[in-house]
């Protein structure tokens, strides 16, 4: 064994002058890695080019697109997509999907007003930020246990809360609209820091944190390995079940946070509306951002760009008189196109 290890170590030494021919013959082996990097780089360029092209189109053809009000409207609407999209990226990276993020938003958005409207003072505000997010996280734990312990397919496991979760929110609120005017709570969405909306700063901070988590932490490595080949990862000692459970829990918790922002913007909470259709937006943002829906990849920065493209597309269609219902068809087409491009890039 020692002799074998010694021989392998000799093979990794730099080639001598007389071994130039063999070194040149070995060089093409590095080509696949460089090809993958080029495809990834080109994909990111393509996304940026599409985003810039849409901005340029609107600057030329859409009235008042350059106004500060339009910018604030678009940024306000994209924040929730990005935050939910970050969690969706983690789940998709494991090879799964979460259809219940909208329901998690609805549950969180239903619980928060019940807390700060019935518990006076800062204590009620604090509980309204913490408990709803924890409740949403429990939804993620439920999804994760179905996937990992009962081996239920992710699309089926999350479909349970997709159906029941919004019903739970409606039962809790008796199906009624909760209107409020609570600046201390709504500051998360309406407050500004140095003229910049706080929710935008929060979104960018979350993007930065999860980019670091995916790229620099052991969990990030486990996440990608699990999505790439779960069976091989398990045999190598990776706690694949725990990785998936954390991914689904994080996704639901982020959806819960997005629910708080959503109701704060609207100064009301309606379980029938909060988070409605956000699943499609998040999945589209993830796919357009370059994360493979088959798992093994997680581009958080790409999800940010994808969400900007999705939101700008929606705004462009509405600004030019195309109904929002048609935007759903367009977004579905974008997902199909993104998956096709990913397959061609392999």
mmCIF file of N, CA and C in Angstrom, residues 53-130:
data_model
loop_
_atom_site.group_PDB
_atom_site.id
_atom_site.type_symbol
_atom_site.label_atom_id
_atom_site.label_comp_id
_atom_site.label_asym_id
_atom_site.label_seq_id
_atom_site.Cartn_x
_atom_site.Cartn_y
_atom_site.Cartn_z
ATOM 1 N N UNK A 53 -31.538 44.285 -21.901
ATOM 2 C CA UNK A 53 -32.369 44.507 -23.086
ATOM 3 C C UNK A 53 -33.787 44.905 -22.689
ATOM 4 N N UNK A 54 -34.319 44.272 -21.640
ATOM 5 C CA UNK A 54 -35.661 44.613 -21.180
ATOM 6 C C UNK A 54 -35.701 46.015 -20.585
ATOM 7 N N UNK A 55 -34.658 46.373 -19.855
ATOM 8 C CA UNK A 55 -34.578 47.731 -19.306
ATOM 9 C C UNK A 55 -34.530 48.753 -20.434
ATOM 10 N N UNK A 56 -33.714 48.486 -21.441
ATOM 11 C CA UNK A 56 -33.591 49.406 -22.575
ATOM 12 C C UNK A 56 -34.916 49.527 -23.322
ATOM 13 N N UNK A 57 -35.595 48.412 -23.523
ATOM 14 C CA UNK A 57 -36.895 48.436 -24.207
ATOM 15 C C UNK A 57 -37.882 49.325 -23.461
ATOM 16 N N UNK A 58 -37.935 49.172 -22.146
ATOM 17 C CA UNK A 58 -38.876 49.963 -21.358
ATOM 18 C C UNK A 58 -38.491 51.434 -21.309
ATOM 19 N N UNK A 59 -37.210 51.712 -21.290
ATOM 20 C CA UNK A 59 -36.775 53.108 -21.310
ATOM 21 C C UNK A 59 -37.224 53.807 -22.588
ATOM 22 N N UNK A 60 -37.288 53.051 -23.685
ATOM 23 C CA UNK A 60 -37.646 53.638 -24.973
ATOM 24 C C UNK A 60 -39.160 53.664 -25.183
ATOM 25 N N UNK A 61 -39.842 52.581 -24.831
ATOM 26 C CA UNK A 61 -41.239 52.422 -25.229
ATOM 27 C C UNK A 61 -42.247 52.529 -24.087
ATOM 28 N N UNK A 62 -41.811 52.465 -22.840
ATOM 29 C CA UNK A 62 -42.754 52.500 -21.721
ATOM 30 C C UNK A 62 -42.726 53.868 -21.054
ATOM 31 N N UNK A 63 -43.843 54.599 -21.063
ATOM 32 C CA UNK A 63 -43.864 55.927 -20.443
ATOM 33 C C UNK A 63 -43.586 55.863 -18.938
ATOM 34 N N UNK A 64 -42.822 56.824 -18.461
ATOM 35 C CA UNK A 64 -42.538 56.998 -17.032
ATOM 36 C C UNK A 64 -41.771 55.826 -16.414
ATOM 37 N N UNK A 65 -41.154 54.996 -17.246
ATOM 38 C CA UNK A 65 -40.397 53.872 -16.692
ATOM 39 C C UNK A 65 -39.216 54.359 -15.869
ATOM 40 N N UNK A 66 -38.687 55.514 -16.243
ATOM 41 C CA UNK A 66 -37.492 56.029 -15.581
ATOM 42 C C UNK A 66 -37.807 56.695 -14.242
ATOM 43 N N UNK A 67 -39.082 56.824 -13.890
ATOM 44 C CA UNK A 67 -39.446 57.565 -12.682
ATOM 45 C C UNK A 67 -39.099 56.770 -11.425
ATOM 46 N N UNK A 68 -38.892 57.498 -10.342
ATOM 47 C CA UNK A 68 -38.575 56.877 -9.057
ATOM 48 C C UNK A 68 -39.735 56.028 -8.556
ATOM 49 N N UNK A 69 -40.955 56.459 -8.834
ATOM 50 C CA UNK A 69 -42.125 55.704 -8.402
ATOM 51 C C UNK A 69 -42.162 54.325 -9.065
ATOM 52 N N UNK A 70 -41.868 54.274 -10.355
ATOM 53 C CA UNK A 70 -41.836 52.990 -11.066
ATOM 54 C C UNK A 70 -40.754 52.085 -10.501
ATOM 55 N N UNK A 71 -39.599 52.670 -10.213
ATOM 56 C CA UNK A 71 -38.499 51.887 -9.639
ATOM 57 C C UNK A 71 -38.906 51.295 -8.293
ATOM 58 N N UNK A 72 -39.541 52.118 -7.450
ATOM 59 C CA UNK A 72 -39.952 51.633 -6.129
ATOM 60 C C UNK A 72 -41.008 50.533 -6.235
ATOM 61 N N UNK A 73 -41.933 50.679 -7.179
ATOM 62 C CA UNK A 73 -42.972 49.662 -7.361
ATOM 63 C C UNK A 73 -42.351 48.331 -7.762
ATOM 64 N N UNK A 74 -41.444 48.370 -8.725
ATOM 65 C CA UNK A 74 -40.814 47.133 -9.192
ATOM 66 C C UNK A 74 -39.958 46.491 -8.107
ATOM 67 N N UNK A 75 -39.212 47.300 -7.380
ATOM 68 C CA UNK A 75 -38.360 46.748 -6.327
ATOM 69 C C UNK A 75 -39.195 46.172 -5.189
ATOM 70 N N UNK A 76 -40.302 46.840 -4.870
ATOM 71 C CA UNK A 76 -41.186 46.339 -3.817
ATOM 72 C C UNK A 76 -41.753 44.970 -4.184
ATOM 73 N N UNK A 77 -42.112 44.804 -5.446
ATOM 74 C CA UNK A 77 -42.709 43.543 -5.874
ATOM 75 C C UNK A 77 -41.677 42.449 -6.090
ATOM 76 N N UNK A 78 -40.441 42.818 -6.393
ATOM 77 C CA UNK A 78 -39.427 41.796 -6.657
ATOM 78 C C UNK A 78 -38.825 41.245 -5.370
ATOM 79 N N UNK A 79 -38.899 41.990 -4.279
ATOM 80 C CA UNK A 79 -38.273 41.559 -3.023
ATOM 81 C C UNK A 79 -38.822 40.214 -2.565
ATOM 82 N N UNK A 80 -40.138 40.068 -2.565
ATOM 83 C CA UNK A 80 -40.719 38.809 -2.098
ATOM 84 C C UNK A 80 -40.352 37.648 -3.024
ATOM 85 N N UNK A 81 -40.276 37.920 -4.329
ATOM 86 C CA UNK A 81 -39.892 36.858 -5.271
ATOM 87 C C UNK A 81 -38.472 36.399 -4.992
ATOM 88 N N UNK A 82 -37.574 37.352 -4.739
ATOM 89 C CA UNK A 82 -36.171 37.007 -4.487
ATOM 90 C C UNK A 82 -36.037 36.217 -3.189
ATOM 91 N N UNK A 83 -36.686 36.688 -2.127
ATOM 92 C CA UNK A 83 -36.563 36.014 -0.831
ATOM 93 C C UNK A 83 -37.106 34.590 -0.907
ATOM 94 N N UNK A 84 -38.274 34.423 -1.518
ATOM 95 C CA UNK A 84 -38.812 33.071 -1.696
ATOM 96 C C UNK A 84 -37.931 32.275 -2.651
ATOM 97 N N UNK A 85 -37.406 32.952 -3.682
ATOM 98 C CA UNK A 85 -36.548 32.281 -4.658
ATOM 99 C C UNK A 85 -35.261 31.750 -4.054
ATOM 100 N N UNK A 86 -34.727 32.438 -3.056
ATOM 101 C CA UNK A 86 -33.518 31.952 -2.378
ATOM 102 C C UNK A 86 -33.794 30.590 -1.742
ATOM 103 N N UNK A 87 -34.896 30.512 -1.004
ATOM 104 C CA UNK A 87 -35.256 29.234 -0.390
ATOM 105 C C UNK A 87 -35.550 28.168 -1.422
ATOM 106 N N UNK A 88 -36.234 28.553 -2.497
ATOM 107 C CA UNK A 88 -36.536 27.597 -3.561
ATOM 108 C C UNK A 88 -35.256 27.087 -4.205
ATOM 109 N N UNK A 89 -34.249 27.943 -4.322
ATOM 110 C CA UNK A 89 -32.967 27.523 -4.892
ATOM 111 C C UNK A 89 -32.337 26.419 -4.057
ATOM 112 N N UNK A 90 -32.409 26.555 -2.737
ATOM 113 C CA UNK A 90 -31.854 25.525 -1.854
ATOM 114 C C UNK A 90 -32.564 24.193 -2.053
ATOM 115 N N UNK A 91 -33.893 24.239 -2.134
ATOM 116 C CA UNK A 91 -34.668 23.006 -2.304
ATOM 117 C C UNK A 91 -34.400 22.382 -3.667
ATOM 118 N N UNK A 92 -34.402 23.209 -4.710
ATOM 119 C CA UNK A 92 -34.158 22.705 -6.062
ATOM 120 C C UNK A 92 -32.756 22.117 -6.169
ATOM 121 N N UNK A 93 -31.807 22.695 -5.450
ATOM 122 C CA UNK A 93 -30.433 22.178 -5.483
ATOM 123 C C UNK A 93 -30.352 20.754 -4.957
ATOM 124 N N UNK A 94 -31.278 20.366 -4.079
ATOM 125 C CA UNK A 94 -31.297 18.990 -3.567
ATOM 126 C C UNK A 94 -32.016 18.037 -4.513
ATOM 127 N N UNK A 95 -32.549 18.575 -5.605
ATOM 128 C CA UNK A 95 -33.313 17.756 -6.530
ATOM 129 C C UNK A 95 -34.796 17.746 -6.238
ATOM 130 N N UNK A 96 -35.253 18.649 -5.360
ATOM 131 C CA UNK A 96 -36.661 18.706 -4.993
ATOM 132 C C UNK A 96 -37.337 19.956 -5.509
ATOM 133 N N UNK A 97 -38.515 20.212 -4.997
ATOM 134 C CA UNK A 97 -39.270 21.415 -5.340
ATOM 135 C C UNK A 97 -40.271 21.665 -4.211
ATOM 136 N N UNK A 98 -40.659 22.912 -4.012
ATOM 137 C CA UNK A 98 -41.583 23.259 -2.931
ATOM 138 C C UNK A 98 -42.741 24.068 -3.504
ATOM 139 N N UNK A 99 -43.898 23.438 -3.582
ATOM 140 C CA UNK A 99 -45.093 24.106 -4.088
ATOM 141 C C UNK A 99 -45.877 24.815 -2.992
ATOM 142 N N UNK A 100 -45.424 24.707 -1.745
ATOM 143 C CA UNK A 100 -46.202 25.227 -0.619
ATOM 144 C C UNK A 100 -45.713 26.580 -0.115
ATOM 145 N N UNK A 101 -44.799 27.233 -0.841
ATOM 146 C CA UNK A 101 -44.252 28.502 -0.343
ATOM 147 C C UNK A 101 -45.332 29.574 -0.238
ATOM 148 N N UNK A 102 -46.282 29.570 -1.163
ATOM 149 C CA UNK A 102 -47.376 30.537 -1.081
ATOM 150 C C UNK A 102 -48.237 30.312 0.145
ATOM 151 N N UNK A 103 -48.479 29.047 0.475
ATOM 152 C CA UNK A 103 -49.253 28.728 1.673
ATOM 153 C C UNK A 103 -48.501 29.131 2.936
ATOM 154 N N UNK A 104 -47.180 28.951 2.934
ATOM 155 C CA UNK A 104 -46.369 29.376 4.085
ATOM 156 C C UNK A 104 -46.447 30.884 4.265
ATOM 157 N N UNK A 105 -46.437 31.624 3.151
ATOM 158 C CA UNK A 105 -46.604 33.075 3.219
ATOM 159 C C UNK A 105 -47.963 33.432 3.803
ATOM 160 N N UNK A 106 -49.002 32.718 3.377
ATOM 161 C CA UNK A 106 -50.357 33.009 3.852
ATOM 162 C C UNK A 106 -50.490 32.746 5.351
ATOM 163 N N UNK A 107 -49.910 31.647 5.825
ATOM 164 C CA UNK A 107 -49.970 31.321 7.255
ATOM 165 C C UNK A 107 -49.244 32.375 8.076
ATOM 166 N N UNK A 108 -48.046 32.736 7.639
ATOM 167 C CA UNK A 108 -47.280 33.768 8.344
ATOM 168 C C UNK A 108 -48.011 35.103 8.329
ATOM 169 N N UNK A 109 -48.541 35.452 7.158
ATOM 170 C CA UNK A 109 -49.260 36.717 7.031
ATOM 171 C C UNK A 109 -50.553 36.760 7.820
ATOM 172 N N UNK A 110 -51.141 35.609 8.092
ATOM 173 C CA UNK A 110 -52.372 35.564 8.882
ATOM 174 C C UNK A 110 -52.092 35.679 10.373
ATOM 175 N N UNK A 111 -50.985 35.078 10.822
ATOM 176 C CA UNK A 111 -50.678 35.062 12.253
ATOM 177 C C UNK A 111 -50.173 36.410 12.762
ATOM 178 N N UNK A 112 -49.370 37.099 11.959
ATOM 179 C CA UNK A 112 -48.725 38.333 12.431
ATOM 180 C C UNK A 112 -49.721 39.384 12.918
ATOM 181 N N UNK A 113 -50.751 39.767 12.130
ATOM 182 C CA UNK A 113 -51.691 40.780 12.624
ATOM 183 C C UNK A 113 -52.443 40.338 13.875
ATOM 184 N N UNK A 114 -52.718 39.049 13.995
ATOM 185 C CA UNK A 114 -53.405 38.561 15.188
ATOM 186 C C UNK A 114 -52.572 38.804 16.437
ATOM 187 N N UNK A 115 -51.257 38.805 16.280
ATOM 188 C CA UNK A 115 -50.375 39.007 17.427
ATOM 189 C C UNK A 115 -50.237 40.479 17.784
ATOM 190 N N UNK A 116 -49.851 41.314 16.797
ATOM 191 C CA UNK A 116 -49.584 42.709 17.177
ATOM 192 C C UNK A 116 -50.858 43.531 17.359
ATOM 193 N N UNK A 117 -52.001 43.034 16.879
ATOM 194 C CA UNK A 117 -53.257 43.738 17.120
ATOM 195 C C UNK A 117 -53.877 43.377 18.465
ATOM 196 N N UNK A 118 -53.500 42.226 19.013
ATOM 197 C CA UNK A 118 -54.081 41.763 20.276
ATOM 198 C C UNK A 118 -53.118 41.828 21.453
ATOM 199 N N UNK A 119 -51.824 41.947 21.174
ATOM 200 C CA UNK A 119 -50.830 42.072 22.242
ATOM 201 C C UNK A 119 -50.215 43.463 22.135
ATOM 202 N N UNK A 120 -50.531 44.366 23.040
ATOM 203 C CA UNK A 120 -50.046 45.743 22.913
ATOM 204 C C UNK A 120 -48.556 45.866 23.218
ATOM 205 N N UNK A 121 -47.974 46.947 22.705
ATOM 206 C CA UNK A 121 -46.588 47.267 23.024
ATOM 207 C C UNK A 121 -45.580 46.561 22.140
ATOM 208 N N UNK A 122 -44.304 46.805 22.427
ATOM 209 C CA UNK A 122 -43.216 46.203 21.640
ATOM 210 C C UNK A 122 -43.213 44.679 21.672
ATOM 211 N N UNK A 123 -43.736 44.104 22.770
ATOM 212 C CA UNK A 123 -43.770 42.649 22.856
ATOM 213 C C UNK A 123 -44.603 42.032 21.751
ATOM 214 N N UNK A 124 -45.738 42.645 21.463
ATOM 215 C CA UNK A 124 -46.590 42.141 20.392
ATOM 216 C C UNK A 124 -45.922 42.246 19.035
ATOM 217 N N UNK A 125 -45.206 43.362 18.818
ATOM 218 C CA UNK A 125 -44.491 43.543 17.548
ATOM 219 C C UNK A 125 -43.398 42.495 17.401
ATOM 220 N N UNK A 126 -42.648 42.279 18.484
ATOM 221 C CA UNK A 126 -41.558 41.298 18.432
ATOM 222 C C UNK A 126 -42.090 39.896 18.150
ATOM 223 N N UNK A 127 -43.168 39.535 18.839
ATOM 224 C CA UNK A 127 -43.760 38.214 18.607
ATOM 225 C C UNK A 127 -44.294 38.084 17.186
ATOM 226 N N UNK A 128 -44.799 39.193 16.642
ATOM 227 C CA UNK A 128 -45.346 39.167 15.285
ATOM 228 C C UNK A 128 -44.264 38.945 14.237
ATOM 229 N N UNK A 129 -43.030 39.265 14.564
ATOM 230 C CA UNK A 129 -41.922 38.996 13.643
ATOM 231 C C UNK A 129 -41.390 37.570 13.796
ATOM 232 N N UNK A 130 -41.416 37.060 15.019
ATOM 233 C CA UNK A 130 -40.751 35.779 15.298
ATOM 234 C C UNK A 130 -41.676 34.580 15.099
#
